Coordinates of C-alpha atoms and ligand atoms in Angstrom, one line a residue:
M1 CA 17.5 52.9 96.7
W2 CA 17.8 55.2 99.7
G3 CA 18.2 58.5 97.8
R4 CA 15.1 58.1 95.6
A5 CA 11.6 58.4 96.8
D6 CA 9.1 57.0 94.3
Y7 CA 6.2 59.4 93.9
M8 CA 3.7 56.7 93.4
D9 CA 4.8 54.3 96.2
K10 CA 2.2 53.4 98.8
I11 CA 2.4 51.8 102.2
V12 CA -0.2 49.3 103.2
V13 CA -0.7 48.5 106.9
R14 CA -3.0 46.0 108.5
G15 CA -3.7 47.3 112.0
G16 CA -4.6 45.8 115.3
T17 CA -1.3 44.1 116.3
P18 CA 0.3 45.4 119.5
L19 CA 3.9 46.2 118.5
Q20 CA 6.5 44.5 120.7
G21 CA 10.3 44.5 120.9
E22 CA 13.2 46.7 120.5
I23 CA 13.8 49.4 117.9
V24 CA 16.9 51.4 117.3
V25 CA 16.8 55.1 116.6
S26 CA 18.8 56.5 113.7
G27 CA 20.9 59.7 113.7
A28 CA 18.9 62.9 113.7
K29 CA 18.0 64.2 110.2
N30 CA 17.6 67.7 111.6
A31 CA 21.0 67.6 113.2
A32 CA 22.7 65.9 110.3
L33 CA 21.6 68.5 107.7
P34 CA 23.2 71.6 109.3
L35 CA 26.2 69.5 110.3
L36 CA 26.8 68.6 106.6
F37 CA 26.5 72.2 105.6
A38 CA 28.9 73.3 108.4
T39 CA 31.7 71.3 106.7
L40 CA 31.6 74.0 104.0
L41 CA 33.3 76.3 106.6
T42 CA 36.7 74.5 106.3
D43 CA 39.1 73.3 103.6
E44 CA 40.0 70.3 105.8
E45 CA 38.3 66.9 105.9
C46 CA 35.4 66.4 108.3
R47 CA 33.9 63.0 109.2
L48 CA 30.3 62.6 110.4
S49 CA 29.0 59.3 111.7
Q50 CA 25.5 58.1 112.5
V51 CA 24.3 60.0 109.5
P52 CA 20.9 58.6 108.6
K53 CA 20.3 57.3 105.0
L54 CA 17.4 59.5 104.0
V55 CA 16.2 61.3 100.9
D56 CA 17.0 64.7 102.5
I57 CA 20.6 63.6 103.2
H58 CA 20.9 62.5 99.6
T59 CA 19.6 65.9 98.4
T60 CA 22.1 67.7 100.7
L61 CA 25.0 65.6 99.4
R62 CA 23.9 66.3 95.9
L63 CA 23.9 70.0 96.5
L64 CA 27.3 69.9 98.3
R65 CA 28.7 67.9 95.4
D66 CA 27.4 70.5 92.9
L67 CA 29.2 73.2 95.0
G68 CA 32.5 71.2 94.6
V69 CA 32.5 69.2 97.9
Q70 CA 34.0 65.8 97.6
Y71 CA 32.6 63.1 99.8
D72 CA 32.9 59.4 100.5
W73 CA 30.8 57.0 102.5
L74 CA 33.3 55.2 104.8
N75 CA 30.6 52.8 106.0
E76 CA 26.8 52.5 106.2
H77 CA 26.4 55.7 108.2
E78 CA 29.8 57.5 108.2
V79 CA 30.7 60.1 105.6
A80 CA 33.9 62.0 105.0
L81 CA 33.6 65.4 103.3
S82 CA 36.2 67.8 101.9
S83 CA 35.3 71.3 100.9
R84 CA 38.8 72.2 99.7
L85 CA 37.7 72.6 96.1
V86 CA 34.5 74.6 96.4
R87 CA 34.1 76.6 93.2
C88 CA 30.4 77.3 93.0
F89 CA 28.4 79.4 95.4
E90 CA 24.9 78.8 94.4
A91 CA 22.0 76.7 95.8
P92 CA 19.5 76.4 92.9
Y93 CA 15.8 76.6 93.1
E94 CA 15.3 73.0 92.0
L95 CA 17.0 71.8 95.2
V96 CA 15.9 74.5 97.7
K97 CA 12.3 74.1 96.7
T98 CA 12.4 70.3 97.5
M99 CA 14.3 70.9 100.8
R100 CA 14.2 74.1 102.7
A101 CA 17.3 73.2 104.7
S102 CA 19.3 73.9 101.6
F103 CA 19.0 77.6 102.6
L104 CA 21.7 76.7 105.2
T105 CA 24.3 77.0 102.5
L106 CA 24.0 80.8 102.9
G107 CA 25.8 81.3 106.2
P108 CA 28.8 79.0 105.5
L109 CA 29.4 80.2 101.9
L110 CA 29.1 83.8 102.9
A111 CA 31.4 83.4 105.8
R112 CA 34.2 81.5 104.0
F113 CA 34.0 82.8 100.5
G114 CA 32.3 86.2 100.9
R115 CA 29.5 85.5 98.6
A116 CA 26.5 83.2 98.0
R117 CA 23.5 83.0 95.7
V118 CA 20.7 80.9 97.3
S119 CA 17.2 80.4 96.0
T120 CA 14.4 81.4 98.4
P121 CA 12.5 78.3 99.5
G122 CA 9.0 79.5 98.5
G123 CA 5.9 78.1 100.2
C124 CA 5.4 74.6 101.3
A125 CA 2.6 72.3 102.4
I126 CA 2.8 73.5 106.0
G127 CA 2.8 77.2 105.5
A128 CA 4.6 80.2 104.1
R129 CA 8.0 79.7 106.0
P130 CA 9.8 82.9 105.2
V131 CA 13.5 83.6 105.7
N132 CA 13.4 87.2 106.9
I133 CA 15.1 86.3 110.2
H134 CA 18.0 84.7 108.4
L135 CA 18.4 87.7 106.1
D136 CA 18.1 90.4 108.8
G137 CA 20.8 88.6 110.8
M138 CA 23.2 88.3 107.8
Q139 CA 22.7 92.1 107.2
R140 CA 23.5 92.9 110.8
L141 CA 26.7 90.8 110.3
G142 CA 27.6 93.2 107.5
A143 CA 26.4 91.3 104.4
S144 CA 24.8 93.2 101.6
I145 CA 21.7 91.3 100.5
R146 CA 19.8 91.6 97.2
L147 CA 16.7 89.7 96.2
R148 CA 16.7 89.0 92.5
Q149 CA 14.7 86.6 90.4
G150 CA 13.8 84.5 93.4
Y151 CA 17.3 84.3 94.6
V152 CA 19.1 85.9 97.6
E153 CA 22.4 87.3 96.5
A154 CA 24.6 88.0 99.5
E155 CA 28.1 89.5 99.6
A156 CA 30.5 90.6 102.3
S157 CA 34.2 91.1 102.0
K158 CA 34.4 90.3 105.8
L159 CA 31.6 89.6 108.2
R160 CA 31.7 91.5 111.4
G161 CA 30.4 90.2 114.8
A162 CA 27.2 91.9 115.9
Y163 CA 24.3 91.7 118.3
L164 CA 21.5 89.6 116.7
P165 CA 18.2 89.7 118.5
L166 CA 15.9 87.2 116.7
E167 CA 12.2 88.2 116.5
F168 CA 11.4 84.4 116.9
P169 CA 13.7 81.6 117.9
S170 CA 13.9 80.1 114.4
V171 CA 15.9 76.9 114.3
G172 CA 17.2 77.4 110.7
A173 CA 18.0 81.1 111.3
T174 CA 19.9 80.3 114.5
E175 CA 21.9 77.6 112.6
N176 CA 22.6 79.8 109.6
L177 CA 23.7 82.8 111.8
L178 CA 25.7 80.6 114.1
M179 CA 27.7 79.2 111.2
A180 CA 28.2 82.6 109.6
A181 CA 29.4 84.1 112.9
T182 CA 32.1 81.6 113.5
L183 CA 34.3 83.2 110.9
A184 CA 33.2 86.8 111.5
E185 CA 35.6 89.4 112.9
G186 CA 34.7 90.0 116.6
V187 CA 32.0 88.8 118.9
T188 CA 28.4 87.9 117.9
I189 CA 25.6 87.5 120.3
I190 CA 22.4 85.7 119.1
D191 CA 19.6 86.6 121.5
N192 CA 16.3 84.7 121.6
A193 CA 18.2 81.9 119.9
A194 CA 16.5 78.5 119.3
Q195 CA 17.5 76.0 122.0
E196 CA 16.9 72.7 120.2
P197 CA 19.3 69.8 120.8
E198 CA 20.2 70.1 117.1
I199 CA 21.6 73.6 117.8
V200 CA 23.8 72.2 120.6
D201 CA 25.0 69.4 118.2
L202 CA 25.9 71.9 115.6
A203 CA 27.8 74.1 118.1
L204 CA 29.7 70.9 119.3
L205 CA 30.9 70.2 115.8
L206 CA 31.8 73.9 115.1
N207 CA 33.8 74.0 118.4
A208 CA 35.6 70.8 117.5
M209 CA 36.5 72.6 114.2
G210 CA 38.0 75.4 116.2
A211 CA 35.1 77.8 116.7
R212 CA 34.5 79.6 120.0
I213 CA 30.9 79.2 120.8
S214 CA 29.3 79.3 124.2
G215 CA 25.7 79.2 125.4
A216 CA 24.3 76.8 122.7
G217 CA 21.2 75.3 124.2
T218 CA 20.2 78.5 125.9
S219 CA 18.5 81.5 124.5
R220 CA 21.7 83.5 124.3
I221 CA 24.6 82.2 122.2
T222 CA 27.9 84.0 122.1
I223 CA 30.4 83.4 119.2
E224 CA 33.9 84.8 119.2
G225 CA 34.9 84.9 115.6
V226 CA 38.1 83.0 114.5
T227 CA 40.0 83.4 111.2
S228 CA 39.7 79.8 110.1
L229 CA 38.3 76.4 111.0
H230 CA 39.8 73.0 110.7
G231 CA 38.6 69.4 110.1
A232 CA 36.9 67.4 112.9
N233 CA 35.0 64.2 113.5
H234 CA 31.5 64.1 115.0
V235 CA 28.8 61.7 115.9
V236 CA 25.2 62.9 115.1
I237 CA 22.8 62.8 118.0
P238 CA 19.9 60.3 117.9
D239 CA 16.7 61.5 116.2
R240 CA 14.3 62.7 118.9
V241 CA 11.4 62.9 116.5
E242 CA 11.9 59.4 115.2
A243 CA 12.3 58.2 118.8
G244 CA 9.1 60.0 119.8
T245 CA 7.2 58.5 116.9
F246 CA 8.2 54.9 117.9
L247 CA 7.3 55.6 121.6
T248 CA 3.9 56.8 120.4
A249 CA 3.6 53.7 118.2
A250 CA 3.8 51.6 121.4
A251 CA 1.1 53.7 123.1
I252 CA -1.3 53.7 120.2
T253 CA -1.1 50.0 119.5
S254 CA -1.1 49.0 123.2
G255 CA 2.3 47.6 122.6
D256 CA 5.5 47.3 124.5
I257 CA 8.5 48.9 122.8
F258 CA 12.0 49.7 124.0
V259 CA 13.4 52.5 121.8
R260 CA 17.2 52.2 122.0
G261 CA 18.9 55.6 121.7
A262 CA 15.8 57.6 122.7
R263 CA 17.1 60.4 125.0
A264 CA 14.8 61.5 127.8
D265 CA 16.5 64.8 128.1
H266 CA 15.6 65.6 124.5
L267 CA 12.0 64.3 124.9
A268 CA 10.9 65.9 128.1
A269 CA 7.8 67.5 126.7
L270 CA 6.6 64.3 125.1
L271 CA 7.2 62.3 128.3
Q272 CA 5.4 64.9 130.3
T273 CA 2.4 64.5 128.0
F274 CA 2.6 60.7 128.3
A275 CA 2.6 61.2 132.1
E276 CA -0.5 63.4 131.9
T277 CA -2.3 61.0 129.6
G278 CA -1.5 57.9 131.7
V279 CA 0.8 56.3 129.1
H280 CA 3.3 54.2 131.0
F281 CA 7.0 54.7 130.2
S282 CA 10.3 54.0 131.9
V283 CA 13.5 55.8 131.2
Q284 CA 16.6 53.5 131.0
E285 CA 20.2 54.3 130.6
D286 CA 20.3 53.6 126.9
G287 CA 16.7 54.2 125.8
I288 CA 13.1 54.5 126.8
R289 CA 10.4 51.9 127.1
V290 CA 6.7 52.5 126.6
T291 CA 4.1 50.0 127.7
G292 CA 0.7 51.0 126.3
N293 CA -1.8 49.1 128.3
R294 CA -4.8 51.4 128.3
R295 CA -6.4 54.2 126.3
P296 CA -4.7 57.6 127.0
C297 CA -6.7 60.3 128.8
G298 CA -7.5 63.5 127.0
V299 CA -4.9 66.3 127.3
N300 CA -4.3 69.9 126.0
I301 CA -1.1 70.4 124.1
T302 CA 0.4 73.6 122.6
T303 CA 3.3 73.3 120.3
L304 CA 6.2 75.6 121.2
P305 CA 9.9 76.2 120.5
Y306 CA 12.1 73.8 122.4
P307 CA 11.9 72.8 125.2
G308 CA 8.1 73.1 124.6
F309 CA 6.1 70.4 122.9
P310 CA 7.6 69.9 119.4
T311 CA 5.5 70.6 116.3
D312 CA 7.2 67.7 114.7
L313 CA 5.4 65.3 117.1
Q314 CA 2.1 67.0 116.9
A315 CA 0.6 64.9 114.2
Q316 CA 1.6 61.6 115.9
L317 CA 0.1 62.7 119.1
M318 CA -3.1 63.6 117.3
A319 CA -3.3 60.1 116.0
M320 CA -2.8 58.7 119.6
L321 CA -5.4 61.1 121.1
S322 CA -7.9 60.1 118.5
L323 CA -8.1 56.9 120.4
G324 CA -8.1 58.5 123.8
V325 CA -10.7 58.8 126.5
G326 CA -12.5 62.1 126.6
H327 CA -11.5 65.2 124.6
S328 CA -8.2 66.8 123.8
T329 CA -7.0 70.0 122.2
I330 CA -3.9 70.7 120.2
T331 CA -2.9 74.3 119.5
E332 CA -0.3 74.7 116.8
T333 CA 1.7 77.8 117.2
I334 CA 4.8 77.1 115.1
F335 CA 3.4 76.6 111.6
E336 CA 0.2 77.7 110.0
N337 CA -1.6 75.0 108.1
R338 CA -0.1 72.1 109.9
F339 CA -3.3 70.1 110.5
M340 CA -3.8 68.5 107.1
H341 CA -3.5 65.1 108.7
A342 CA -6.6 65.8 110.7
Q343 CA -9.0 65.3 107.8
E344 CA -7.2 62.1 106.8
L345 CA -7.5 60.8 110.4
V346 CA -11.2 61.6 110.2
R347 CA -11.4 59.2 107.2
L348 CA -10.2 56.5 109.5
G349 CA -13.0 57.3 111.9
A350 CA -11.4 59.9 114.2
D351 CA -13.6 62.7 115.6
I352 CA -11.5 65.9 115.1
H353 CA -12.6 69.5 114.5
V354 CA -10.2 72.1 113.4
Q355 CA -10.8 75.8 113.9
G356 CA -7.9 78.1 113.0
N357 CA -4.8 76.7 114.8
I358 CA -6.7 74.6 117.3
A359 CA -7.8 71.0 116.8
T360 CA -10.3 69.5 119.1
I361 CA -10.2 65.7 119.3
H362 CA -13.0 63.6 120.8
G363 CA -11.6 60.2 121.6
V364 CA -13.2 57.2 119.8
T365 CA -13.0 53.6 120.8
Y366 CA -11.7 52.3 117.4
L367 CA -10.5 53.4 114.0
T368 CA -11.2 51.6 110.7
G369 CA -8.7 51.2 107.9
A370 CA -9.2 53.3 104.7
P371 CA -7.1 54.8 101.9
V372 CA -5.5 58.0 103.0
M373 CA -3.0 60.5 101.6
A374 CA 0.1 61.8 103.2
T375 CA 0.6 65.6 102.9
D376 CA 3.9 66.2 104.6
L377 CA 6.6 64.3 106.5
R378 CA 5.1 64.2 110.0
A379 CA 1.5 63.9 108.7
S380 CA 2.5 60.8 106.8
V381 CA 3.9 59.0 109.8
S382 CA 0.8 59.9 111.9
L383 CA -1.4 58.2 109.3
L384 CA 0.9 55.1 109.5
L385 CA 0.5 55.1 113.3
A386 CA -3.3 55.4 113.1
G387 CA -3.3 52.6 110.5
L388 CA -1.3 50.4 112.8
A389 CA -4.0 50.8 115.5
A390 CA -7.0 50.7 113.1
Q391 CA -9.1 47.7 112.3
G392 CA -8.5 46.4 108.8
E393 CA -6.2 47.7 106.1
T394 CA -5.0 51.3 105.6
E395 CA -3.3 52.4 102.4
V396 CA -1.2 55.5 102.8
S397 CA -0.3 57.1 99.4
R398 CA 2.3 59.8 98.7
V399 CA 4.7 58.2 101.1
Y400 CA 7.7 59.9 99.5
H401 CA 7.2 62.4 102.3
L402 CA 8.0 59.7 104.7
D403 CA 11.3 58.8 103.0
R404 CA 12.6 62.3 103.6
G405 CA 12.7 61.7 107.4
Y406 CA 12.4 58.0 108.4
E407 CA 15.1 55.5 107.6
R408 CA 13.8 52.1 106.6
I409 CA 10.7 52.6 108.6
E410 CA 8.8 49.6 107.2
E411 CA 11.7 47.3 108.0
K412 CA 12.1 48.8 111.5
L413 CA 8.3 48.5 112.3
S414 CA 7.9 45.0 110.8
R415 CA 10.7 43.7 113.1
I416 CA 8.5 44.6 116.1
G417 CA 5.4 42.9 114.7
A418 CA 3.8 45.5 112.3
R419 CA 2.1 44.1 109.3
I420 CA 3.3 46.7 106.8
R421 CA 4.4 46.6 103.2
R422 CA 5.4 49.0 100.5
V423 CA 3.6 48.7 97.2
K424 CA 5.4 50.1 94.2
G425 CA 3.4 52.7 92.5
S426 CA 1.8 52.1 89.1
Ligands
UD1_501 C1 13.2 73.3 111.7 C2 13.0 71.8 111.5 C3 11.6 71.4 111.3 C4 10.8 71.8 112.6 C5 11.0 73.3 112.8 C6 10.4 73.9 114.1 C7 15.1 71.3 110.3 C8 15.7 70.9 109.0 N1 13.8 71.4 110.3 O1 12.6 73.9 110.5 O2 11.5 69.9 111.3 O3 9.4 71.6 112.4 O4 12.4 73.6 112.9 O5 10.8 73.1 115.1 O6 15.7 71.4 111.3 N2 10.1 81.9 110.4 C9 10.0 83.2 110.0 N3 11.1 83.8 109.5 C10 12.3 83.1 109.3 C11 12.4 81.8 109.7 C12 11.3 81.2 110.3 O7 8.9 83.7 110.1 O8 13.3 83.7 108.8 C13 8.9 81.2 111.0 C14 8.5 80.0 110.1 O9 7.7 80.4 109.1 C15 7.8 79.1 111.1 C16 8.6 79.3 112.4 O10 9.3 80.5 112.2 O11 6.5 79.5 111.2 C17 9.5 78.2 112.7 O12 10.5 78.1 111.7 P1 12.0 77.5 112.0 O13 12.2 77.4 113.4 O14 12.9 78.4 111.2 O15 11.9 76.1 111.3 P2 12.9 75.4 110.3 O16 14.3 75.8 110.7 O17 12.5 75.7 108.9

């Protein structure tokens, strides 16, 4: 069942087969989550299509349902939502701790109903991940914020437009504040805003709902508040992280994969890295093809906010560079503690040394299958990629992380030749 990740499930891959064929990208998880929360801003029906069937989407729908939102799947990937009867304004710890994006209930609830009680996310495997930028922005919009018993309690009889300079271009804070500002009185300017394609997608839906937003996709977003929003239909953008993962799968297995739906404009930093490492790719109208016919050269990568190299593709690239020629470095600047996959890759024979936020990778000529453990969403897929390239069998445990962000990944990969199977936990 798509909404339930089994804690004990494992994925077993037998490596060494070049992957070949076509793979279709699903809708973007990181776009769909804020879009689903945005429907809280109106009492009219909204329809979202290309919504991926993932555990995080299931968690979001569960949270929305608990708030009083009614929803219906119209077909495999299209959902209709109505927030007419919202009667609860709380996102509980049990859900927020499993999915940090639940914190995105704060902006819409506060803007439409004047109050919200949302658990703080707490720590997670990839670092502390505080919410101070969200809260500072909400206060500038006129909300009173109280932190009590692990919850943020926010109130505002009416939000007022304000100048919101962000100390860091946080994706989640930009989304939360963008949603809140749509119904504020007057003009809001978000400066040093995140520029990710998912922000642009959110602004597109909000504008289709009657909001007045300009500048999304740049570092300065201007929002002219309106008194109410209405229903709208929207198609979620393709998942650039999933697309980048499949493109990397072609490179690491010396395969030949056409990734239908991959958008070069969303993947410029990855393609630039491919160009520097000598990985051959061609950009086509409806997707991108990678032909991995030789070991990639070493390269130095630094993760940065968009349009820089995405932290969500860092682990996958580390797997690829483990099999590169010469040495590479990866500097992680977005999250602390996001190198936990490195030690697992070492178990497969990679030569990686981590010091602080810099990983140095000396390319080796082959990896060997071994049991490894997934520690977070992107780490788990990097182990899968390494396993697909390794000699012998790799068993990845704790794959419930994978189910949060990759739709039917075993099925998609096996269609292009991967020898991969899920083993039910015991
Ligand atoms: C989103 C993505 C995630 C991606 C990340 C960075 C979703 C659902 N998730 O996460 O996949 O890895 O962007 O591209 O879209 N920070 C603060 N204070 C805050 C908010 C953030 O210090 O109030 C820090 C975080 O601790 C982190 C950095 O800013 O070190 C980036 O966080 P942010 O951009 O907010 O990431 P998310 O929105 O959580």
